[in-house]
Structure formats: structure tokens, C-alpha cells
XYZ file of C-alpha atoms in Angstrom:
392
model
C 21.820 -5.799 -16.557
C 20.591 -6.272 -20.141
C 17.017 -5.828 -21.393
C 16.065 -6.761 -24.920
C 13.074 -6.001 -27.093
C 9.785 -7.613 -26.060
C 9.331 -11.201 -27.322
C 13.049 -11.681 -27.971
C 15.368 -13.952 -25.936
C 16.807 -10.920 -24.121
C 13.352 -9.433 -23.464
C 12.029 -9.244 -19.894
C 8.520 -10.053 -18.710
C 6.755 -9.086 -15.471
C 3.473 -10.454 -14.175
C 1.556 -8.112 -11.895
C -0.710 -9.683 -9.253
C -3.086 -6.796 -8.678
C -3.950 -4.104 -11.210
C -5.219 -1.074 -9.300
C -3.898 2.484 -9.367
C -0.585 1.554 -7.743
C -0.126 -1.337 -10.154
C -0.861 1.009 -13.056
C 2.052 3.251 -12.086
C 4.351 0.237 -11.668
C 3.282 -0.981 -15.128
C 4.147 2.359 -16.723
C 7.545 2.423 -15.019
C 8.323 -1.140 -16.148
C 7.402 -0.231 -19.721
C 9.819 2.695 -19.648
C 12.558 0.065 -19.386
C 11.060 -2.029 -22.179
C 9.637 -4.732 -19.903
C 6.571 -6.619 -21.091
C 3.778 -6.473 -18.489
C 0.944 -8.945 -17.876
C -1.681 -7.555 -15.499
C -3.866 -9.861 -13.405
C -6.817 -8.937 -11.208
C -10.242 -10.174 -10.126
C -12.178 -7.756 -12.379
C -11.902 -6.662 -16.001
C -10.582 -3.302 -17.193
C -8.688 -2.599 -13.975
C -6.385 0.464 -14.168
C -3.142 -1.459 -14.850
C -4.898 -3.612 -17.457
C -5.635 -0.461 -19.449
C -1.899 0.106 -20.042
C -0.454 -3.431 -19.818
C 0.494 -5.564 -22.828
C -1.795 -8.397 -21.764
C -4.227 -9.143 -18.942
C -6.116 -11.948 -17.201
C -9.153 -11.882 -14.923
C -9.054 -14.441 -12.104
C -9.387 -14.614 -8.346
C -5.790 -14.447 -7.192
C -6.785 -16.468 -4.154
C -7.291 -19.365 -6.602
C -3.845 -20.945 -6.504
C -4.492 -23.341 -9.410
C -5.550 -20.575 -11.806
C -2.692 -18.339 -10.716
C -0.204 -21.163 -11.233
C -1.659 -21.935 -14.674
C -1.145 -18.344 -15.875
C 2.379 -18.111 -14.456
C 3.340 -21.460 -15.962
C 1.992 -20.312 -19.335
C 3.585 -16.847 -19.319
C 6.888 -17.755 -17.576
C 7.542 -14.215 -16.260
C 10.994 -13.080 -15.150
C 9.366 -11.212 -12.264
C 6.178 -11.928 -10.304
C 5.148 -8.657 -8.628
C 2.379 -8.825 -5.999
C 0.522 -5.522 -5.762
C -2.301 -6.535 -3.395
C -2.616 -8.632 -0.244
C -5.281 -11.079 -1.452
C -3.105 -13.623 -3.258
C -2.639 -17.386 -2.966
C 0.662 -16.858 -1.182
C 1.335 -20.551 -0.648
C 1.327 -20.954 -4.434
C 3.895 -18.146 -4.697
C 6.072 -19.900 -2.100
C 5.949 -23.091 -4.192
C 6.675 -21.221 -7.435
C 9.668 -19.490 -5.870
C 11.095 -22.875 -4.891
C 10.674 -23.905 -8.520
C 12.861 -20.999 -9.636
C 10.442 -18.115 -10.202
C 11.417 -14.652 -8.937
C 8.745 -13.320 -6.548
C 9.150 -9.646 -5.562
C 10.540 -8.985 -3.036
C 10.297 -12.613 -1.835
C 7.479 -15.124 -1.486
C 8.074 -15.177 2.274
C 7.632 -11.402 2.482
C 4.361 -11.645 0.568
C 3.201 -14.532 2.771
C 4.033 -12.802 6.048
C 2.631 -9.382 5.177
C -0.635 -10.672 3.724
C -1.404 -11.996 7.193
C -1.334 -9.510 10.086
C -0.481 -12.314 12.460
C 2.649 -13.266 10.525
C 4.077 -9.764 10.316
C 3.159 -8.814 13.887
C 4.809 -11.911 15.335
C 7.921 -11.283 13.201
C 8.154 -7.647 14.299
C 7.310 -7.982 17.984
C 8.336 -11.516 18.918
C 11.319 -12.214 16.640
C 12.810 -8.747 16.055
C 11.772 -7.204 19.363
C 10.275 -4.072 17.797
C 7.919 -2.017 19.921
C 4.282 -2.414 18.813
C 0.819 -1.788 20.233
C -0.424 -4.461 22.680
C -2.271 -7.165 20.728
C -4.112 -10.466 20.899
C -5.345 -12.810 18.162
C -8.754 -14.484 18.208
C -9.968 -17.396 16.065
C -13.585 -17.436 17.250
C -16.134 -15.294 19.032
C -15.342 -16.515 22.544
C -11.619 -15.876 22.060
C -12.505 -12.459 20.668
C -14.543 -11.466 23.723
C -11.695 -12.627 25.969
C -9.127 -10.676 23.885
C -11.142 -7.463 24.107
C -11.409 -7.822 27.887
C -7.671 -8.486 28.163
C -6.599 -5.572 25.932
C -9.259 -3.256 27.316
C -11.403 -0.621 25.644
C -11.130 1.311 23.489
C -9.384 -1.098 21.112
C -9.101 -1.611 17.362
C -10.318 -4.798 15.667
C -9.076 -5.907 12.222
C -9.298 -9.126 10.211
C -5.805 -10.597 9.969
C -6.231 -10.491 6.174
C -7.578 -7.177 4.892
C -6.440 -3.781 3.656
C -7.669 -0.196 3.176
C -9.725 -0.354 6.344
C -11.940 -3.252 5.233
C -13.390 -5.035 8.242
C -11.820 -2.598 10.706
C -13.707 -1.101 13.654
C -13.248 0.320 17.134
C -14.677 -1.259 20.277
C -15.388 1.699 22.542
C -17.623 -0.093 25.039
C -18.862 -3.616 25.716
C -21.936 -2.831 23.630
C -19.744 -2.641 20.483
C -18.301 -6.161 20.785
C -20.911 -8.062 18.748
C -21.003 -5.494 15.948
C -17.193 -5.312 15.690
C -16.949 -9.094 15.422
C -19.521 -9.070 12.612
C -17.721 -6.269 10.733
C -14.414 -8.159 10.938
C -15.979 -11.397 9.702
C -17.582 -9.678 6.714
C -14.566 -7.507 5.821
C -11.727 -10.025 5.603
C -10.110 -10.480 2.179
C -10.314 -14.265 2.444
C -13.725 -14.317 4.148
C -14.516 -14.932 7.799
C -11.696 -15.912 10.116
C -9.104 -14.815 12.623
C -8.861 -11.242 13.895
C -6.323 -9.098 15.710
C -7.365 -6.966 18.681
C -4.999 -4.033 19.230
C -4.758 -1.641 22.124
C -4.842 2.062 21.328
C -1.443 3.699 20.967
C -0.989 7.220 22.259
C 0.822 8.915 19.377
C 1.397 12.414 18.035
C 1.252 11.420 14.373
C 1.831 8.454 12.068
C 4.142 8.135 9.092
C 5.039 5.865 6.231
C 8.795 5.362 6.024
C 9.237 4.420 2.369
C 12.291 2.169 2.264
C 14.079 0.842 -0.830
C 16.232 -2.295 -0.807
C 18.302 -2.161 -3.976
C 21.558 -3.365 -5.498
C 23.521 -0.670 -3.648
C 21.981 -1.189 -0.189
C 19.010 0.373 1.606
C 17.751 3.923 1.025
C 15.086 5.912 2.871
C 12.773 8.559 1.459
C 11.704 11.671 3.328
C 9.069 10.613 5.914
C 5.490 10.689 4.642
C 2.868 11.967 7.071
C -0.781 11.033 6.553
C -4.229 10.875 8.059
C -6.796 8.164 7.588
C -10.530 7.794 7.867
C -12.001 4.375 8.619
C -8.566 2.871 8.008
C -8.198 4.320 4.498
C -5.797 7.130 3.595
C -7.284 10.540 2.809
C -4.258 12.859 2.680
C -0.490 12.444 2.760
C 2.366 14.912 2.793
C 6.137 14.929 2.605
C 8.240 15.599 4.578
C 6.588 15.019 7.936
C 8.506 17.173 10.457
C 10.326 14.892 12.912
C 13.142 15.156 15.423
C 16.496 13.779 14.294
C 16.256 11.182 17.079
C 12.869 9.965 15.829
C 14.088 9.859 12.217
C 17.099 7.760 13.215
C 14.847 5.344 15.132
C 12.425 5.151 12.207
C 15.296 4.303 9.851
C 16.566 1.660 12.262
C 13.162 -0.033 12.580
C 12.506 0.164 8.821
C 15.887 -1.384 8.073
C 15.345 -4.203 10.577
C 11.922 -5.225 9.278
C 12.815 -4.924 5.582
C 16.077 -6.837 6.061
C 14.130 -9.602 7.784
C 11.710 -9.763 4.843
C 14.541 -9.670 2.296
C 14.603 -9.260 -1.462
C 14.669 -6.058 -3.499
C 12.000 -3.436 -3.953
C 10.211 -0.628 -2.173
C 8.526 -1.199 1.198
C 6.005 1.001 2.998
C 6.779 0.807 6.727
C 4.006 2.341 8.840
C 5.051 3.796 12.182
C 3.469 5.672 15.108
C 5.510 8.576 16.523
C 5.230 9.947 20.061
C 7.881 12.587 20.672
C 11.162 10.757 20.055
C 9.529 7.339 20.485
C 8.778 5.208 17.402
C 6.309 2.288 17.402
C 5.976 -0.234 14.562
C 2.510 -0.642 13.019
C 2.558 -2.473 9.663
C 4.635 -2.974 6.525
C 3.742 -3.492 2.858
C 6.370 -5.079 0.565
C 5.298 -2.839 -2.319
C 4.514 0.811 -3.095
C 2.163 2.377 -0.572
C -0.974 4.423 -1.229
C 0.258 7.254 1.002
C 3.406 7.310 -1.160
C 1.500 8.624 -4.178
C 2.710 12.043 -3.000
C 6.136 11.055 -4.390
C 4.749 11.454 -7.913
C 5.196 15.208 -7.440
C 7.733 15.471 -4.596
C 10.651 13.581 -6.180
C 12.404 13.008 -9.491
C 12.004 9.252 -8.909
C 8.586 8.342 -7.484
C 8.091 5.333 -5.217
C 7.023 3.421 -8.343
C 10.183 4.376 -10.245
C 12.296 3.308 -7.275
C 10.414 0.006 -6.924
C 11.068 -0.847 -10.567
C 14.735 0.161 -10.477
C 15.254 -2.015 -7.415
C 13.399 -4.969 -8.986
C 15.476 -4.773 -12.166
C 18.744 -4.584 -10.237
C 19.482 -1.058 -11.446
C 21.401 1.424 -9.283
C 19.769 4.176 -7.232
C 22.700 6.570 -6.670
C 20.493 9.367 -5.320
C 16.883 10.369 -4.696
C 16.299 14.050 -5.475
C 13.570 15.635 -3.344
C 11.870 18.619 -5.001
C 10.262 20.160 -1.917
C 7.254 20.072 0.424
C 4.356 18.263 -1.231
C 0.916 16.827 -0.498
C -1.646 14.425 -1.947
C -5.378 14.110 -1.423
C -7.414 11.057 -2.363
C -10.630 11.599 -4.308
C -13.055 9.097 -2.802
C -16.349 8.826 -4.695
C -19.440 7.662 -2.813
C -22.485 5.960 -4.300
C -23.051 3.422 -7.077
C -22.116 4.241 -10.662
C -20.393 2.919 -13.764
C -20.290 6.378 -15.328
C -18.109 8.546 -13.080
C -16.776 11.767 -14.612
C -14.596 14.599 -13.270
C -15.470 18.172 -14.232
C -14.018 21.667 -13.764
C -10.490 20.370 -14.318
C -9.390 23.618 -15.967
C -9.938 25.348 -12.624
C -8.547 22.509 -10.523
C -5.231 22.487 -12.395
C -4.894 26.257 -12.724
C -3.121 26.309 -9.353
C 0.681 26.315 -9.912
C 2.719 23.189 -9.174
C -0.223 20.807 -9.144
C -1.052 17.535 -10.871
C -3.877 15.000 -10.922
C -4.118 11.281 -11.636
C -7.473 9.800 -12.669
C -7.212 6.060 -12.113
C -9.773 4.868 -14.671
C -11.565 2.407 -12.384
C -14.660 1.199 -14.267
C -17.211 1.575 -11.469
C -17.842 2.469 -7.848
C -20.057 0.721 -5.288
C -20.609 2.395 -1.909
C -17.254 4.208 -1.957
C -14.000 3.943 -3.873
C -10.786 5.919 -4.375
C -10.994 7.072 -7.982
C -8.296 9.759 -8.346
C -5.586 11.624 -6.477
C -4.705 15.318 -6.334
C -1.050 16.354 -5.996
C 0.613 19.656 -5.131
C 4.006 21.093 -4.277
C 4.300 24.216 -2.120
C 6.622 26.495 -0.197
C 5.790 24.489 2.925
C 3.860 21.336 3.801
C 0.940 23.490 4.973
C 0.983 25.383 1.671
C 0.934 22.109 -0.286
C -1.938 20.768 1.848
C -3.908 23.961 1.299
C -3.443 23.606 -2.465
C -4.816 20.035 -2.647
C -7.756 21.011 -0.445
C -8.569 23.922 -2.762
C -8.311 21.572 -5.741
C -10.684 19.156 -4.008
C -13.219 21.918 -3.351
C -13.197 22.980 -7.012
C -13.371 19.440 -8.391
C -16.839 18.372 -9.542
C -17.632 14.670 -9.594
C -20.512 13.412 -11.727
C -22.012 9.956 -11.161
């Protein structure tokens, strides 16, 4: 593997499709290896754009505009960092010789909940929650009756809880349909109706496919609110049987998707039983805890894998936790105060993402801590959160 200076024949160039806080960390890691980064997103001054060499503002669902930029820039690596992308265009570009990370097929399948669920349950035989798909209102009503209540409703194309709701009784059906139609990344359309899974806890099994094989990180536990992550911690205590099953499932799904890079495999755990939920072919928001728990964060590992560099070991520094700072309201002038108190706690860090504005609610920063135990680390980030003052 050889990387030359930017704008020389041996220089490398990466184009990032999505420029949020996760993309910002990937950009910084790429630059540490001297890779030129072009950041693309649907709004100006996105976090990754603030540190990239160049940026473009387009709707990444617009295949023609996305193709035009890629044809102009001729990147060595196309790195999707969000779900809302013209995936069919990426499939075509890959056939033309472009390198889509991890693969265009992986991006295509995981953008659409139907694609990844059918791969996991119907092709690979992985255990999942009971599910039905519905293309219109009548099919939706029938699916809810078949799955039973309570059940979870999600657009087949969405993320971070957008468009997600719970049907607890028949009275919720109309409202849940409306929420799903308004919350989909590509607008109104098909939904998935999932039966509730009885589980003890849920994890993200961060899995790296790299030049030397497949590696697993310590399991990341987390809790969500309205489908969006609030806290994560590492390691989540698990039985050895459950860990082995989680590794087996993660390896099966990531092998089926192919390519190199880091994947976030979401799993439900009930005792020693492991149930597949979802997978992202990119760094995961719950994995931000790795910025303090490991010598190589999930972003570092993603970039090493992409570049074909070895990952001989992953050094874990100890029990750690993260807490998302979600700001509510409407403002283009968010500020964080009392940081001298927040960061006075030993073994803590903070990342302020630099998002230009918030409407309704938005994740704007993350608090990180390492402790003697997972509970100690969680207590630290909660104390940090209490002391943090947010001005809008």
C-alpha cells in the first residue's frame, strides 16, 4: 500500500457521501494517512465539510448530481456515511470501476430495511423479530392485525428513529401510518411492521472486515429513546455463549454484504439467545464510545480497513461510556457553557460536532468517559451532562 502527497499521481482521494459527526471523524482519520477528502451533504457547513479539503452541497438522492461530482473528482474511494443516497447510481458506478465502500450492494441492501431483513431472515436464516411489509394503508392495517399489538412501525428507508412509532392499540393505527409516511428518508412509501421482541438488552457488535480477516470489538450496550441513541457503553456484560453467537451472526451478515470496512451489527439479547435487528455498513453512532475506550476508534478501524492496512490488534483501555447531547428547540446559535466543570472529571472527553443549527431536536455533541466499571463510566457521563449548560 502506497499513499502519495495530495494532488500527485500517488495521492489518494476519498469522497464522503454524508458529512455529519460520524463522517467528520472518518475525514480526520483519512487525513492522518494523507488522503484527500471531498465531503458531500444536503446542507452547507456540515461537520465533515468543516475539516475536509473540498465540499459539495447536493441531495444525494439525486443520482445525476451525485454522478456528476464523482465523475469530476474521480475518487479512489466512495464512502457512504448515511442511508439516503441514490444507491442505484452507486451500483452503476461500481460496475464502471469505482470503489464503493464496503460495496455498492451492501449500501443498496442496508439503505432499505426490506433488503437487509430479507437477506438476514430469508437467505441467511438468522433469527429476527416477526415482520411484514406494507406498500399501502390497507396492507398496513392487515399487517398490524397479523403481527398483533403492540408492534413497531418503521419506514423501510429511514434512520435515527425518523418515522418510527409503536402501535399499542387499534386506535394508534392511523397515526402510526401517518408518522411513517412523513418520516421516510425518500418520502412516503413502504413500511415494515415488526412484532415486539422480548429481550434483556440490545447491543451493537462492531465488526471489522479487513485485509487480515474479520475482527470484533467488545460488545457495545446502549439505550434509545424514540429510536435514537442516548447512551452507549462498552463492554456490555454477556455470557460467553451469547458472545459466540453474536460473533457468528455478525460474521455471517457482514460476509454476505462483503467488502472491507467497519459494520455496526445491532442485536437483541435474551439470556444466551441472540436475535438479529439491523446492520449499518459504516461506523455506528453507538460506537462513538470507542473514541475513549480503545487506542483505535471505530473510525480509525474503518479507515485502516478501507485503505487495506493491517489491524494486528485492537487495544481496549477499559470500561467506558458515551452520552449524546440532544438539543431541543430552534436555533442557529447554539453554545455550550461550563465546560471547565464538565471536563474536570478525570478520564473524560467531549466532542462538539459543529452542526450549524437545530430544528425541533438534534444531536449536537457527545460526552465520553472511562471508569473503573461500566457503571462508574455511565455515572461520569451523566454528571457531565448535568453540569453542561446549553445556550440557544
